[in-house]
């Protein structure tokens, strides 16, 4: 059996995943971020690049044009450089902001917002060049990584060649173009080349990220016994037990506070049990238990009932029976119709309500 052999066949539990995440063991591909930045760079340059070029052209024309060279006044060089830098910076701002946003979004999308103290601790062994070379050229995982990188380089080279293969004649005859045409032609080639490489890198990075997630999931898999042990440890944790009891008590109190004021009568033990009963002949087939409690909760039910003017009647046998056999929200069983009808008739009589027909 897999359980006896210790085979890791079970998916990692949320606790196991959280522990791995706290230790920095999360799926993350640097290639995915790099590819996204490259693709974003090409797109942002396509949208905002012409504006950057125009600003640079204006600065060059103002500085080295006839008007600029004809001005014999000696300007402050630092002021001129500052103004030019500000103009170029404003033109580049959308591109730089876009790249920062893409970098942040891609990192959060991969691993979410977390800070691992384990990962930021210095590891002096990482500075050992011998160890790094062994990872790159050694057997096992290092050889596989090196092989994959070589395959990636080959694919990128093929895609790069495909971007210029059909334009070889134009490239050779580019010497006949003037500088503006040459600049535009070169920009077209670079844009096409960068776009193709970026798309290829993004596809490869998505595959790499998916593989990283698969590897981590496989590494975190657990045996059946490990899952059982973890469940036992969680159930035995006093903090978890106390938290569960606190949450359960809060939920009980919320239901009691909202249900007791709507009840017609509270049947008590008189101190150990309290059962809140409600009956509406127009909407109910039989009286219903809207709240119940023992000891502390019974005390709270009585306090809320007194505060809201709900009558309390001591019927110990009936209170114990209803507490054991009827859940909150359920109709009372037929065997208790007669006893409950008597109680409701008495409550309606002393409260001045009109007599209502109760199932008998």
Short mmCIF file of C-alpha atoms in Angstrom, two decimals:
data_model
loop_
_atom_site.label_atom_id
_atom_site.label_comp_id
_atom_site.label_asym_id
_atom_site.label_seq_id
_atom_site.Cartn_x
_atom_site.Cartn_y
_atom_site.Cartn_z
CA UNK A 1 0.00 0.00 0.00
CA UNK A 2 1.12 3.56 -0.72
CA UNK A 3 0.51 4.55 2.88
CA UNK A 4 2.69 1.73 4.21
CA UNK A 5 5.48 2.39 1.69
CA UNK A 6 5.50 6.11 2.48
CA UNK A 7 4.78 7.13 -1.11
CA UNK A 8 3.90 10.80 -1.42
CA UNK A 9 0.59 10.56 -3.22
CA UNK A 10 -1.42 13.25 -1.41
CA UNK A 11 -1.68 16.88 -2.49
CA UNK A 12 0.00 19.31 -0.08
CA UNK A 13 -2.27 20.71 2.60
CA UNK A 14 -2.78 24.48 3.02
CA UNK A 15 -0.58 24.36 6.12
CA UNK A 16 2.22 22.65 4.19
CA UNK A 17 1.96 25.25 1.43
CA UNK A 18 2.00 28.09 3.95
CA UNK A 19 5.13 26.72 5.63
CA UNK A 20 6.83 26.39 2.25
CA UNK A 21 5.80 29.93 1.35
CA UNK A 22 7.14 31.28 4.65
CA UNK A 23 10.46 29.63 3.79
CA UNK A 24 10.49 31.27 0.37
CA UNK A 25 9.61 28.09 -1.53
CA UNK A 26 7.29 29.61 -4.11
CA UNK A 27 7.07 29.25 -7.86
CA UNK A 28 8.80 32.16 -9.51
CA UNK A 29 10.39 32.58 -12.92
CA UNK A 30 12.82 35.43 -13.49
CA UNK A 31 12.43 34.79 -17.22
CA UNK A 32 8.72 35.60 -16.99
CA UNK A 33 9.41 39.00 -15.48
CA UNK A 34 12.20 39.71 -17.97
CA UNK A 35 10.07 38.66 -20.95
CA UNK A 36 7.14 40.76 -19.73
CA UNK A 37 9.41 43.78 -19.31
CA UNK A 38 10.85 43.30 -22.78
CA UNK A 39 7.41 43.03 -24.38
CA UNK A 40 6.18 46.02 -22.36
CA UNK A 41 9.25 48.02 -23.42
CA UNK A 42 8.55 47.41 -27.09
CA UNK A 43 4.88 48.35 -26.73
CA UNK A 44 5.58 51.44 -24.61
CA UNK A 45 8.26 52.60 -27.03
CA UNK A 46 5.79 52.13 -29.87
CA UNK A 47 3.25 54.34 -28.09
CA UNK A 48 5.49 56.95 -26.45
CA UNK A 49 8.76 56.63 -28.40
CA UNK A 50 7.82 59.16 -31.10
CA UNK A 51 7.24 61.78 -28.40
CA UNK A 52 10.70 61.09 -26.90
CA UNK A 53 12.30 61.42 -30.34
CA UNK A 54 10.42 64.66 -30.99
CA UNK A 55 11.55 66.16 -27.68
CA UNK A 56 15.16 65.21 -28.40
CA UNK A 57 14.86 66.71 -31.90
CA UNK A 58 13.53 69.97 -30.47
CA UNK A 59 16.34 70.17 -27.93
CA UNK A 60 18.97 69.54 -30.63
CA UNK A 61 17.35 72.12 -32.93
CA UNK A 62 17.22 74.74 -30.17
CA UNK A 63 20.81 74.08 -29.15
CA UNK A 64 22.53 73.69 -32.50
CA UNK A 65 20.09 75.47 -34.81
CA UNK A 66 20.67 78.87 -36.35
CA UNK A 67 18.86 80.65 -33.53
CA UNK A 68 20.81 78.83 -30.84
CA UNK A 69 24.21 79.29 -32.46
CA UNK A 70 23.40 82.90 -33.32
CA UNK A 71 22.79 83.77 -29.67
CA UNK A 72 26.08 85.28 -28.44
CA UNK A 73 24.94 85.54 -24.85
CA UNK A 74 26.65 83.05 -22.59
CA UNK A 75 23.92 80.87 -21.04
CA UNK A 76 24.38 78.98 -17.80
CA UNK A 77 25.35 75.42 -18.93
CA UNK A 78 23.97 73.80 -15.78
CA UNK A 79 20.61 75.52 -16.25
CA UNK A 80 20.45 74.46 -19.91
CA UNK A 81 21.33 70.84 -19.07
CA UNK A 82 18.79 70.78 -16.24
CA UNK A 83 15.99 72.05 -18.45
CA UNK A 84 16.87 69.58 -21.22
CA UNK A 85 17.03 66.70 -18.74
CA UNK A 86 13.65 67.63 -17.31
CA UNK A 87 12.07 67.70 -20.75
CA UNK A 88 13.53 64.33 -21.70
CA UNK A 89 12.55 62.93 -18.30
CA UNK A 90 8.96 64.05 -18.74
CA UNK A 91 8.86 62.38 -22.15
CA UNK A 92 10.35 59.17 -20.72
CA UNK A 93 8.13 59.17 -17.60
CA UNK A 94 5.23 57.14 -19.10
CA UNK A 95 7.67 54.49 -20.30
CA UNK A 96 9.53 54.23 -16.98
CA UNK A 97 6.34 54.22 -14.91
CA UNK A 98 4.85 51.57 -17.17
CA UNK A 99 7.91 49.32 -16.77
CA UNK A 100 7.85 49.70 -12.98
CA UNK A 101 4.15 48.81 -12.89
CA UNK A 102 4.71 45.76 -15.10
CA UNK A 103 7.60 44.55 -12.93
CA UNK A 104 5.55 44.91 -9.73
CA UNK A 105 2.46 43.27 -11.22
CA UNK A 106 4.39 40.30 -12.63
CA UNK A 107 6.18 39.63 -9.34
CA UNK A 108 2.93 39.85 -7.35
CA UNK A 109 1.11 37.67 -9.89
CA UNK A 110 3.73 34.94 -9.51
CA UNK A 111 4.27 34.81 -5.77
CA UNK A 112 1.89 37.32 -4.20
CA UNK A 113 2.79 39.76 -1.46
CA UNK A 114 5.07 38.09 1.05
CA UNK A 115 8.33 38.68 2.87
CA UNK A 116 10.48 35.69 3.68
CA UNK A 117 13.22 36.21 6.28
CA UNK A 118 14.70 32.90 5.18
CA UNK A 119 15.34 34.09 1.65
CA UNK A 120 16.96 37.40 2.59
CA UNK A 121 19.49 35.85 4.96
CA UNK A 122 23.02 35.97 3.49
CA UNK A 123 24.40 32.68 2.19
CA UNK A 124 28.17 32.85 1.83
CA UNK A 125 28.21 29.55 -0.03
CA UNK A 126 26.50 31.31 -2.93
CA UNK A 127 29.72 33.33 -3.47
CA UNK A 128 31.73 30.17 -4.14
CA UNK A 129 32.52 30.24 -7.91
CA UNK A 130 33.30 26.53 -7.94
CA UNK A 131 29.83 25.71 -6.69
CA UNK A 132 28.26 27.98 -9.30
CA UNK A 133 30.24 26.34 -12.11
CA UNK A 134 29.28 22.90 -10.86
CA UNK A 135 25.62 23.90 -11.01
CA UNK A 136 26.06 25.18 -14.56
CA UNK A 137 28.25 22.46 -16.06
CA UNK A 138 27.86 19.60 -13.60
CA UNK A 139 25.80 16.49 -14.00
CA UNK A 140 22.12 16.23 -13.12
CA UNK A 141 20.08 19.39 -12.84
CA UNK A 142 22.96 21.64 -13.88
CA UNK A 143 23.40 19.81 -17.17
CA UNK A 144 19.67 19.96 -17.81
CA UNK A 145 19.61 23.72 -17.12
CA UNK A 146 22.59 24.29 -19.42
CA UNK A 147 20.92 22.24 -22.15
CA UNK A 148 17.67 24.17 -21.81
CA UNK A 149 19.51 27.49 -21.99
CA UNK A 150 21.29 26.39 -25.17
CA UNK A 151 17.96 25.36 -26.69
CA UNK A 152 16.49 28.76 -25.75
CA UNK A 153 19.43 30.56 -27.36
CA UNK A 154 18.98 28.51 -30.50
CA UNK A 155 15.27 29.33 -30.67
CA UNK A 156 15.90 33.02 -30.08
CA UNK A 157 18.59 33.05 -32.80
CA UNK A 158 16.16 31.36 -35.21
CA UNK A 159 13.43 33.90 -34.48
CA UNK A 160 15.90 36.77 -34.79
CA UNK A 161 17.05 35.48 -38.17
CA UNK A 162 13.43 35.18 -39.34
CA UNK A 163 12.98 38.91 -38.63
CA UNK A 164 15.74 39.93 -41.05
CA UNK A 165 15.81 37.04 -43.53
CA UNK A 166 13.14 38.55 -45.79
CA UNK A 167 14.77 41.99 -45.64
CA UNK A 168 18.32 41.11 -46.61
CA UNK A 169 18.03 42.88 -49.97
CA UNK A 170 16.67 46.02 -48.26
CA UNK A 171 19.47 45.91 -45.69
CA UNK A 172 22.12 45.63 -48.37
CA UNK A 173 20.61 48.53 -50.34
CA UNK A 174 20.11 50.67 -47.21
CA UNK A 175 23.22 52.68 -48.13
CA UNK A 176 21.17 54.40 -50.80
CA UNK A 177 18.77 55.86 -48.21
CA UNK A 178 19.16 59.25 -46.59
CA UNK A 179 19.65 59.41 -42.84
CA UNK A 180 15.94 59.91 -42.04
CA UNK A 181 14.89 56.96 -44.17
CA UNK A 182 17.74 54.89 -42.76
CA UNK A 183 16.70 55.74 -39.19
CA UNK A 184 13.08 54.80 -39.88
CA UNK A 185 14.09 51.57 -41.64
CA UNK A 186 16.39 50.58 -38.79
CA UNK A 187 13.65 51.31 -36.25
CA UNK A 188 11.23 49.08 -38.14
CA UNK A 189 13.68 46.19 -38.16
CA UNK A 190 14.54 46.60 -34.48
CA UNK A 191 10.86 46.80 -33.54
CA UNK A 192 10.01 43.64 -35.46
CA UNK A 193 13.06 41.84 -34.07
CA UNK A 194 12.36 42.86 -30.47
CA UNK A 195 8.65 42.01 -30.72
CA UNK A 196 9.30 38.51 -32.04
CA UNK A 197 11.97 37.77 -29.44
CA UNK A 198 9.80 39.16 -26.63
CA UNK A 199 6.82 37.01 -27.62
CA UNK A 200 9.02 33.91 -27.85
CA UNK A 201 10.61 34.65 -24.47
CA UNK A 202 7.17 35.19 -22.92
CA UNK A 203 5.94 31.83 -24.21
CA UNK A 204 9.06 30.07 -22.91
CA UNK A 205 8.79 31.90 -19.59
CA UNK A 206 5.15 30.82 -19.12
CA UNK A 207 6.20 27.22 -19.76
CA UNK A 208 9.07 27.62 -17.29
CA UNK A 209 6.78 29.12 -14.63
CA UNK A 210 4.25 26.31 -15.06
CA UNK A 211 7.08 23.80 -14.67
CA UNK A 212 8.29 25.57 -11.50
CA UNK A 213 4.80 25.33 -10.00
CA UNK A 214 4.62 21.66 -10.93
CA UNK A 215 8.01 20.95 -9.35
CA UNK A 216 7.11 22.69 -6.10
CA UNK A 217 3.77 20.89 -5.91
CA UNK A 218 5.50 17.56 -6.45
CA UNK A 219 8.13 18.40 -3.83
CA UNK A 220 5.46 19.34 -1.29
CA UNK A 221 3.35 16.22 -1.77
CA UNK A 222 2.70 14.25 1.39
CA UNK A 223 2.14 10.67 2.42
CA UNK A 224 -1.21 9.64 3.84
CA UNK A 225 0.41 9.30 7.25
CA UNK A 226 1.83 12.83 7.07
CA UNK A 227 -1.65 14.19 6.31
CA UNK A 228 -3.10 12.29 9.28
CA UNK A 229 -0.32 13.48 11.59
CA UNK A 230 -0.83 17.07 10.52
CA UNK A 231 -4.57 16.88 11.12
CA UNK A 232 -3.96 15.41 14.57
CA UNK A 233 -1.46 18.13 15.43
CA UNK A 234 -3.83 20.86 14.28
CA UNK A 235 -6.75 19.42 16.20
CA UNK A 236 -4.59 19.07 19.29
CA UNK A 237 -3.30 22.62 19.17
CA UNK A 238 -4.81 24.39 22.20
CA UNK A 239 -4.70 27.75 20.43
CA UNK A 240 -6.68 26.38 17.50
CA UNK A 241 -9.17 24.72 19.84
CA UNK A 242 -9.61 27.91 21.82
CA UNK A 243 -10.06 29.92 18.64
CA UNK A 244 -12.68 27.48 17.36
CA UNK A 245 -14.58 27.62 20.64
CA UNK A 246 -14.45 31.41 20.57
CA UNK A 247 -15.77 31.57 17.00
CA UNK A 248 -18.53 29.05 17.82
CA UNK A 249 -19.54 31.02 20.91
CA UNK A 250 -19.65 34.27 18.94
CA UNK A 251 -21.88 32.70 16.31
CA UNK A 252 -24.19 31.26 18.97
CA UNK A 253 -24.47 34.63 20.68
CA UNK A 254 -25.25 36.40 17.40
CA UNK A 255 -28.05 33.94 16.63
CA UNK A 256 -29.40 34.17 20.17
CA UNK A 257 -29.41 37.98 20.20
CA UNK A 258 -31.37 38.11 16.96
CA UNK A 259 -33.73 35.16 17.60
CA UNK A 260 -34.73 35.45 21.27
CA UNK A 261 -36.52 38.83 20.93
CA UNK A 262 -38.78 37.24 18.29
CA UNK A 263 -39.79 34.30 20.51
CA UNK A 264 -43.19 33.91 22.20
CA UNK A 265 -41.93 32.11 25.31
CA UNK A 266 -38.76 30.76 26.93
CA UNK A 267 -39.05 27.28 28.46
CA UNK A 268 -36.45 26.79 31.23
CA UNK A 269 -35.07 24.00 33.42
CA UNK A 270 -34.97 26.55 35.27
CA UNK A 271 -31.20 27.27 35.21
CA UNK A 272 -29.43 24.63 33.14
CA UNK A 273 -31.50 24.82 29.94
CA UNK A 274 -33.41 27.52 28.09
CA UNK A 275 -35.47 26.93 24.93
CA UNK A 276 -36.93 29.83 22.92
CA UNK A 277 -40.17 28.90 21.13
CA UNK A 278 -42.00 30.82 18.42
CA UNK A 279 -45.28 30.10 16.66
CA UNK A 280 -46.91 31.95 13.78
CA UNK A 281 -50.03 30.08 12.55
CA UNK A 282 -49.97 31.99 9.25
CA UNK A 283 -46.45 30.87 8.30
CA UNK A 284 -45.64 27.85 10.47
CA UNK A 285 -47.07 24.35 10.56
CA UNK A 286 -45.97 23.93 14.18
CA UNK A 287 -44.12 25.83 16.92
CA UNK A 288 -40.40 26.17 16.21
CA UNK A 289 -37.26 26.29 18.35
CA UNK A 290 -35.56 29.59 17.42
CA UNK A 291 -32.80 29.42 20.07
CA UNK A 292 -31.56 27.08 22.76
CA UNK A 293 -28.69 26.92 25.19
CA UNK A 294 -27.28 25.24 28.26
CA UNK A 295 -25.62 26.81 31.32
CA UNK A 296 -23.92 30.04 30.15
CA UNK A 297 -25.95 30.29 26.95
CA UNK A 298 -29.13 29.51 28.88
CA UNK A 299 -28.34 32.38 31.22
CA UNK A 300 -27.82 34.73 28.26
CA UNK A 301 -31.11 33.63 26.70
CA UNK A 302 -32.96 34.39 29.94
CA UNK A 303 -31.27 37.80 30.22
CA UNK A 304 -32.16 38.75 26.65
CA UNK A 305 -35.72 37.51 27.16
CA UNK A 306 -36.19 39.57 30.33
CA UNK A 307 -34.76 42.64 28.59
CA UNK A 308 -37.27 42.21 25.73
CA UNK A 309 -40.28 41.28 27.85
CA UNK A 310 -40.43 37.64 26.71
CA UNK A 311 -42.13 35.44 29.36
CA UNK A 312 -40.14 32.63 31.03
CA UNK A 313 -41.87 29.42 32.16
CA UNK A 314 -40.25 26.65 34.19
CA UNK A 315 -40.96 23.27 32.62
CA UNK A 316 -37.84 21.18 33.41
CA UNK A 317 -38.86 17.87 31.73
CA UNK A 318 -40.03 19.66 28.57
CA UNK A 319 -36.94 21.91 28.48
CA UNK A 320 -34.58 18.93 28.77
CA UNK A 321 -36.48 16.95 26.12
CA UNK A 322 -36.57 19.83 23.62
CA UNK A 323 -32.89 20.60 24.17
CA UNK A 324 -31.89 16.99 23.43
CA UNK A 325 -34.18 16.24 20.50
CA UNK A 326 -34.84 19.48 18.60
CA UNK A 327 -32.24 21.57 16.79
CA UNK A 328 -32.47 25.32 16.31
CA UNK A 329 -34.76 26.13 13.38
CA UNK A 330 -36.68 22.84 13.55
CA UNK A 331 -40.36 22.33 14.36
CA UNK A 332 -41.14 20.57 17.62
CA UNK A 333 -42.14 16.87 17.32
CA UNK A 334 -45.80 15.88 17.57
CA UNK A 335 -45.41 14.31 21.00
CA UNK A 336 -44.75 17.79 22.44
CA UNK A 337 -47.67 19.56 20.72
CA UNK A 338 -50.00 19.26 23.70
CA UNK A 339 -47.49 20.53 26.27
CA UNK A 340 -46.37 23.43 24.06
CA UNK A 341 -49.98 24.31 23.18
CA UNK A 342 -50.79 24.60 26.87
CA UNK A 343 -47.78 26.88 27.43
CA UNK A 344 -48.59 29.13 24.47
CA UNK A 345 -52.26 29.38 25.51
CA UNK A 346 -51.19 30.47 28.98
CA UNK A 347 -48.71 33.01 27.56
CA UNK A 348 -51.34 34.50 25.25
CA UNK A 349 -53.79 34.73 28.14
CA UNK A 350 -51.46 36.61 30.49
CA UNK A 351 -50.09 38.81 27.70
CA UNK A 352 -53.51 39.78 26.40
CA UNK A 353 -52.88 38.41 22.91
CA UNK A 354 -55.69 36.84 20.98
CA UNK A 355 -55.85 33.08 21.24
CA UNK A 356 -54.11 31.37 18.37
CA UNK A 357 -54.80 27.85 17.22
CA UNK A 358 -51.86 25.63 18.12
CA UNK A 359 -51.47 22.13 16.69
CA UNK A 360 -52.75 19.57 19.15
#
